[in-house]
Short mmCIF file of C-alpha atoms in Angstrom, two decimals:
data_model
loop_
_atom_site.label_atom_id
_atom_site.label_comp_id
_atom_site.label_asym_id
_atom_site.label_seq_id
_atom_site.Cartn_x
_atom_site.Cartn_y
_atom_site.Cartn_z
CA MET A 1 21.20 -25.24 -8.03
CA ILE A 2 21.56 -22.52 -5.36
CA LEU A 3 23.81 -22.83 -2.33
CA ILE A 4 22.56 -20.71 0.61
CA THR A 5 24.99 -20.30 3.49
CA GLY A 6 23.17 -19.44 6.73
CA GLY A 7 19.93 -20.59 5.16
CA ALA A 8 18.48 -21.76 8.46
CA GLY A 9 18.52 -18.19 9.80
CA TYR A 10 16.11 -15.31 9.44
CA ILE A 11 16.62 -13.68 6.03
CA GLY A 12 18.35 -16.78 4.65
CA SER A 13 15.37 -19.03 5.32
CA HIS A 14 12.93 -16.62 3.71
CA THR A 15 15.19 -16.39 0.67
CA ALA A 16 15.44 -20.21 0.54
CA LEU A 17 11.61 -20.42 0.66
CA SER A 18 11.30 -17.87 -2.16
CA PHE A 19 13.74 -19.85 -4.39
CA LEU A 20 11.99 -23.14 -3.55
CA LYS A 21 8.59 -21.64 -4.49
CA SER A 22 10.05 -20.61 -7.87
CA GLY A 23 11.11 -24.23 -8.51
CA ALA A 24 14.86 -23.96 -7.78
CA GLU A 25 16.90 -26.73 -6.23
CA VAL A 26 18.45 -25.38 -3.02
CA ILE A 27 21.28 -26.44 -0.67
CA ILE A 28 21.32 -24.96 2.80
CA PHE A 29 24.69 -24.91 4.53
CA ASP A 30 24.40 -23.89 8.20
CA ASN A 31 26.11 -24.73 11.48
CA LEU A 32 22.79 -24.24 13.38
CA GLU A 33 24.47 -21.99 15.95
CA LYS A 34 21.95 -19.26 15.16
CA GLY A 35 19.64 -21.04 12.73
CA HIS A 36 17.09 -23.78 13.54
CA ILE A 37 16.74 -27.36 12.31
CA GLU A 38 12.96 -26.85 12.69
CA THR A 39 13.17 -24.15 10.03
CA VAL A 40 15.05 -26.49 7.70
CA ARG A 41 12.40 -29.23 8.21
CA THR A 42 9.65 -26.75 7.33
CA LEU A 43 11.51 -25.70 4.20
CA GLN A 44 12.05 -29.30 3.13
CA LYS A 45 8.30 -29.59 2.73
CA GLU A 46 8.29 -26.74 0.21
CA GLY A 47 10.54 -28.13 -2.54
CA ASN A 48 13.80 -29.74 -3.49
CA LEU A 49 16.00 -28.84 -0.51
CA HIS A 50 19.29 -30.42 0.63
CA PHE A 51 20.68 -29.61 4.06
CA VAL A 52 24.36 -29.85 5.03
CA LYS A 53 25.48 -29.05 8.58
CA GLY A 54 28.84 -27.32 8.50
CA ASP A 55 30.90 -24.29 9.49
CA LEU A 56 32.58 -21.87 7.13
CA ARG A 57 35.42 -21.51 9.59
CA ASN A 58 36.34 -25.08 8.65
CA TYR A 59 37.55 -25.01 5.02
CA GLU A 60 37.00 -28.74 4.56
CA ASP A 61 33.30 -28.37 5.46
CA ILE A 62 32.53 -25.96 2.65
CA LYS A 63 34.99 -27.61 0.20
CA ASN A 64 33.20 -30.92 0.61
CA VAL A 65 29.82 -29.29 -0.23
CA LEU A 66 31.14 -27.81 -3.50
CA LYS A 67 32.86 -31.08 -4.34
CA LYS A 68 29.67 -33.12 -3.77
CA PHE A 69 27.24 -30.77 -5.55
CA ASN A 70 29.10 -29.96 -8.77
CA ASN A 71 26.32 -28.06 -10.51
CA ILE A 72 25.96 -25.02 -8.22
CA ASP A 73 24.98 -21.90 -10.18
CA ALA A 74 25.45 -19.35 -7.45
CA VAL A 75 26.02 -18.89 -3.73
CA ILE A 76 23.74 -16.69 -1.63
CA HIS A 77 25.88 -15.85 1.39
CA PHE A 78 24.16 -15.03 4.68
CA ALA A 79 26.29 -16.90 7.23
CA GLY A 80 27.73 -14.45 9.77
CA TYR A 81 27.32 -12.87 13.16
CA ILE A 82 25.13 -9.73 13.11
CA GLU A 83 24.85 -8.22 16.59
CA VAL A 84 26.47 -4.79 16.79
CA GLU A 85 26.89 -4.58 20.53
CA GLU A 86 28.39 -8.04 20.71
CA SER A 87 30.85 -7.14 17.96
CA VAL A 88 32.08 -4.24 20.11
CA ARG A 89 32.59 -6.59 23.07
CA GLU A 90 34.06 -9.48 21.09
CA PRO A 91 35.59 -8.16 17.85
CA GLU A 92 37.88 -11.16 17.35
CA LYS A 93 34.83 -13.43 17.21
CA TYR A 94 33.38 -11.33 14.37
CA TYR A 95 36.53 -11.01 12.31
CA THR A 96 37.18 -14.76 12.56
CA ASN A 97 33.65 -15.86 11.76
CA ASN A 98 32.60 -13.25 9.20
CA VAL A 99 35.86 -12.46 7.36
CA LEU A 100 37.76 -15.77 7.64
CA GLY A 101 34.53 -17.74 6.97
CA THR A 102 33.92 -15.75 3.78
CA LYS A 103 37.55 -16.19 2.69
CA ASN A 104 37.11 -19.98 3.01
CA LEU A 105 33.88 -19.79 1.02
CA LEU A 106 35.48 -17.72 -1.78
CA ASN A 107 38.57 -19.97 -1.93
CA SER A 108 36.38 -23.03 -2.30
CA MET A 109 34.31 -21.27 -4.99
CA ALA A 110 37.52 -20.49 -6.88
CA GLU A 111 38.70 -24.08 -6.52
CA PHE A 112 35.46 -25.54 -7.87
CA ASN A 113 34.76 -22.85 -10.49
CA VAL A 114 31.58 -21.38 -8.94
CA LYS A 115 31.47 -17.88 -10.40
CA ASN A 116 28.44 -16.08 -8.84
CA ILE A 117 27.77 -14.88 -5.31
CA VAL A 118 25.10 -12.67 -3.74
CA PHE A 119 26.35 -11.26 -0.44
CA SER A 120 24.27 -9.94 2.42
CA SER A 121 25.96 -6.74 3.53
CA THR A 122 24.55 -3.92 5.61
CA CYS A 123 23.97 -0.17 5.79
CA ALA A 124 26.38 -0.36 8.78
CA VAL A 125 29.23 -0.08 6.24
CA TYR A 126 28.30 3.61 5.77
CA GLY A 127 28.72 4.59 9.41
CA ASN A 128 27.26 7.92 10.52
CA PRO A 129 25.45 9.51 7.61
CA LYS A 130 26.94 12.57 5.90
CA TYR A 131 23.68 13.04 3.98
CA LEU A 132 20.30 11.33 3.64
CA PRO A 133 18.91 9.28 2.08
CA LEU A 134 22.01 7.08 1.79
CA ASP A 135 22.96 6.06 -1.70
CA GLU A 136 25.54 3.47 -2.70
CA LYS A 137 28.23 6.17 -3.26
CA HIS A 138 28.05 7.44 0.34
CA PRO A 139 31.44 7.28 2.11
CA LYS A 140 31.97 3.98 3.93
CA LYS A 141 33.24 4.48 7.47
CA PRO A 142 31.74 1.81 9.77
CA VAL A 143 31.69 2.70 13.46
CA ASN A 144 31.64 -0.88 14.87
CA PRO A 145 33.42 -4.16 14.15
CA TYR A 146 30.24 -5.74 12.67
CA GLY A 147 30.05 -3.07 9.97
CA ASP A 148 33.81 -3.24 9.44
CA THR A 149 33.72 -7.01 8.82
CA LYS A 150 31.06 -6.51 6.18
CA LEU A 151 33.14 -3.81 4.48
CA GLN A 152 36.24 -5.99 4.57
CA ILE A 153 34.21 -8.73 2.87
CA GLU A 154 33.00 -6.23 0.21
CA LYS A 155 36.64 -5.35 -0.48
CA MET A 156 37.52 -9.04 -0.65
CA LEU A 157 34.81 -9.62 -3.22
CA GLU A 158 36.34 -6.89 -5.41
CA GLU A 159 39.68 -8.72 -5.25
CA TYR A 160 38.18 -12.13 -6.06
CA ASP A 161 36.36 -10.57 -9.01
CA GLN A 162 39.63 -9.17 -10.40
CA ASN A 163 41.72 -12.27 -9.72
CA TYR A 164 39.29 -15.23 -10.01
CA GLU A 165 36.41 -13.71 -12.00
CA ILE A 166 33.91 -14.44 -9.24
CA LYS A 167 31.14 -11.99 -9.87
CA SER A 168 29.16 -10.59 -6.90
CA VAL A 169 26.04 -8.64 -6.17
CA ILE A 170 26.35 -6.96 -2.75
CA LEU A 171 23.06 -6.15 -1.10
CA ARG A 172 23.32 -3.54 1.69
CA TYR A 173 20.34 -4.20 3.92
CA PHE A 174 18.57 -1.66 5.99
CA ASN A 175 16.22 -3.02 8.76
CA ALA A 176 14.66 -6.37 7.98
CA ALA A 177 11.14 -6.85 9.39
CA GLY A 178 8.21 -9.22 9.26
CA ALA A 179 7.75 -12.93 8.63
CA ASP A 180 6.50 -15.33 6.00
CA SER A 181 2.90 -14.29 5.19
CA GLU A 182 1.71 -17.86 5.69
CA THR A 183 3.45 -18.03 9.12
CA LYS A 184 5.57 -21.01 8.10
CA ILE A 185 8.81 -19.35 9.14
CA GLY A 186 9.81 -16.05 10.82
CA GLU A 187 12.33 -14.19 12.88
CA TRP A 188 13.73 -16.42 15.59
CA HIS A 189 16.83 -15.13 17.34
CA ASN A 190 18.05 -16.10 20.78
CA PRO A 191 18.57 -13.64 22.30
CA GLU A 192 16.40 -11.37 20.17
CA THR A 193 18.03 -8.00 19.51
CA HIS A 194 15.77 -6.56 16.81
CA LEU A 195 13.23 -3.82 17.55
CA ILE A 196 9.93 -5.11 16.19
CA PRO A 197 10.01 -8.67 17.60
CA ASN A 198 11.10 -7.30 20.96
CA ILE A 199 8.18 -4.85 21.01
CA LEU A 200 5.81 -7.69 20.10
CA LYS A 201 7.25 -9.89 22.84
CA SER A 202 6.62 -7.09 25.29
CA VAL A 203 2.90 -6.89 24.43
CA LEU A 204 2.51 -10.72 24.45
CA LYS A 205 3.99 -11.15 27.93
CA GLU A 206 2.11 -9.49 30.77
CA GLY A 207 4.28 -7.24 32.94
CA ARG A 208 7.09 -7.03 30.41
CA THR A 209 8.49 -3.53 29.82
CA PHE A 210 10.21 -2.50 26.60
CA LYS A 211 13.44 -0.54 26.90
CA LEU A 212 13.56 2.56 24.69
CA PHE A 213 17.17 3.69 24.26
CA GLY A 214 16.93 7.45 23.94
CA ASP A 215 14.10 9.88 23.21
CA ASP A 216 16.18 13.03 22.65
CA TYR A 217 17.43 12.52 19.11
CA ASP A 218 17.10 15.20 16.45
CA THR A 219 13.90 13.76 14.95
CA PRO A 220 10.27 14.95 15.13
CA ASP A 221 9.41 12.79 18.15
CA GLY A 222 12.93 12.37 19.58
CA THR A 223 13.30 8.68 18.71
CA CYS A 224 15.49 7.05 16.11
CA ILE A 225 14.17 6.72 12.55
CA ARG A 226 14.99 3.57 10.54
CA ASP A 227 14.09 2.14 7.16
CA TYR A 228 12.08 -1.09 7.73
CA VAL A 229 11.97 -3.45 4.73
CA ASN A 230 9.83 -6.59 4.69
CA VAL A 231 11.76 -9.84 4.72
CA GLU A 232 9.69 -11.35 1.89
CA ASP A 233 10.55 -8.31 -0.23
CA MET A 234 14.19 -8.86 0.72
CA ALA A 235 13.97 -12.48 -0.40
CA LYS A 236 12.72 -11.30 -3.83
CA ALA A 237 15.72 -8.92 -4.01
CA HIS A 238 18.03 -11.95 -3.80
CA GLU A 239 16.21 -13.63 -6.67
CA LYS A 240 16.52 -10.45 -8.69
CA ALA A 241 20.26 -10.29 -7.81
CA TYR A 242 20.77 -13.91 -8.83
CA ASN A 243 19.07 -13.32 -12.19
CA TYR A 244 21.12 -10.14 -12.70
CA LEU A 245 24.35 -12.11 -12.22
CA LYS A 246 23.22 -14.83 -14.59
CA ASN A 247 22.18 -12.37 -17.30
CA ASN A 248 24.90 -9.75 -17.03
CA HIS A 249 27.99 -11.41 -15.45
CA VAL A 250 29.13 -8.17 -13.78
CA SER A 251 29.51 -7.21 -10.14
CA GLU A 252 27.28 -4.58 -8.54
CA VAL A 253 26.17 -3.06 -5.22
CA PHE A 254 22.60 -2.19 -4.26
CA ASN A 255 20.81 -0.76 -1.23
CA ILE A 256 17.84 -2.81 -0.03
CA GLY A 257 15.35 -0.57 1.77
CA THR A 258 12.12 1.32 1.24
CA SER A 259 13.37 4.90 0.73
CA GLY A 260 11.22 5.83 3.77
CA GLY A 261 11.58 5.71 7.52
CA TYR A 262 9.64 5.32 10.75
CA SER A 263 10.55 6.44 14.22
CA ILE A 264 10.42 4.02 17.14
CA LYS A 265 7.35 5.75 18.48
CA GLU A 266 5.67 5.41 15.09
CA VAL A 267 6.43 1.68 15.26
CA PHE A 268 4.87 1.67 18.72
CA ASP A 269 1.72 3.24 17.34
CA THR A 270 1.50 0.71 14.50
CA VAL A 271 2.00 -2.21 16.90
CA GLU A 272 -0.71 -0.87 19.26
CA ASN A 273 -3.14 -0.46 16.37
CA ILE A 274 -2.55 -4.01 15.11
CA THR A 275 -2.45 -5.84 18.42
CA GLY A 276 -4.97 -3.71 20.37
CA LYS A 277 -2.52 -3.73 23.28
CA LYS A 278 -0.69 -0.91 25.03
CA ILE A 279 3.10 -0.90 24.98
CA HIS A 280 4.72 -0.28 28.33
CA TYR A 281 8.18 1.16 27.98
CA GLU A 282 10.93 2.83 30.00
CA ILE A 283 13.32 5.38 28.59
CA CYS A 284 16.95 4.41 28.96
CA ALA A 285 20.23 6.10 27.96
CA ARG A 286 21.19 6.14 24.35
CA ARG A 287 23.19 3.22 23.02
CA GLN A 288 26.67 3.99 21.77
CA GLY A 289 26.81 4.27 17.98
CA ASP A 290 23.10 4.78 17.38
CA CYS A 291 22.52 7.64 14.93
CA ALA A 292 19.29 9.67 14.66
CA LYS A 293 18.19 8.60 11.21
CA LEU A 294 19.07 5.95 8.59
CA VAL A 295 17.07 5.82 5.35
CA ALA A 296 18.01 4.19 2.09
CA ASP A 297 18.08 5.66 -1.39
CA THR A 298 16.85 2.75 -3.49
CA THR A 299 16.88 4.42 -6.87
CA LYS A 300 19.64 2.14 -8.16
CA SER A 301 18.05 -1.14 -7.10
CA SER A 302 14.80 0.04 -8.69
CA ASN A 303 16.37 1.13 -11.98
CA ILE A 304 18.87 -1.68 -12.49
CA LEU A 305 17.51 -4.71 -10.54
CA GLY A 306 13.87 -3.84 -11.16
CA TRP A 307 13.23 -4.35 -7.44
CA LYS A 308 11.36 -2.23 -4.95
CA ALA A 309 9.74 -2.92 -1.60
CA GLU A 310 6.04 -3.66 -1.93
CA ARG A 311 4.88 -4.36 1.62
CA THR A 312 4.24 -1.67 4.26
CA LEU A 313 5.43 -1.45 7.83
CA ALA A 314 1.94 -2.55 8.94
CA ASP A 315 2.21 -5.62 6.67
CA SER A 316 5.52 -6.52 8.30
CA ILE A 317 4.17 -6.04 11.86
CA LYS A 318 1.03 -8.11 11.12
CA SER A 319 3.07 -11.06 9.86
CA ALA A 320 5.60 -10.71 12.67
CA TYR A 321 2.81 -10.67 15.25
CA LYS A 322 1.31 -13.85 13.90
CA TRP A 323 4.76 -15.50 14.02
CA GLU A 324 5.42 -14.33 17.60
CA GLN A 325 2.04 -15.75 18.64
CA LYS A 326 3.06 -19.08 17.04
CA LEU A 327 6.39 -19.06 18.93
CA GLU A 328 4.56 -18.30 22.19
CA LYS A 329 2.33 -21.37 21.70
CA LEU A 330 5.29 -23.57 20.83
CA PHE A 331 7.44 -22.67 23.83
CA ASN A 332 5.01 -21.70 26.60
#
């Protein structure tokens, strides 16, 4: 049995779907602040899924789950706030939710003898790159509270390994993209802060202009380059991480990316080719903290986990476009 915290959210729900398709019994624990009950209902049609509404900031909420379901093999931990700009404005909110929430989760795991956790971390723990592509040994100097909360959790996991023998696989994500290939679930944030869905929303709504933050970076076309990894590939990485923990009983850290990158203008071109629609954008000032290029070195995840990204940027945009069209029909 797999417990997925934040399983009603974007990457969490795709990971839940992947586990359900492989025949696993899954518990989703989510407060539905960012996730959606509609997503849970969709997932319940796919397999043996239990849903518990609760908040990691309340220790009794998560304690009761581990007390009730006493055969949990592992926790896949997604629950947390993820918006960089918001974390700069409201750091206390991020430290309380992300760090305190994870401490409550780990304490309950120690109390009920659950020994395996897969944690969704981020490339934001590295900060501004000293070299590229970024490997797991790169110095970790986050430049915003969001990245710092993830790094604090990584350090916490090291301590809980040493003191309580809770083994962890830390997955440092680069940029998640795409949706379920059957359009059952997809990216659904409110407000939406991620690049690809916002570009797609701009082409689906007449008169909407996309804001491009900076076109004077040190890149071939002046726009930021990022490593976009398909969310279904990410879900498979979590299954690989779970199996690694079961088979090896040791903690590890892996980058989850594609080892390649695309500029924002290259994303524009791909969107225009797929949708047949022109993107209207205005150039705005750079956002604080945005670096020119972030690309993963995924050698370690390939060699040790046996995982690599299989889907292309075009695959991700095609599935995301179908999902955005579905959302448009539902809410307009």
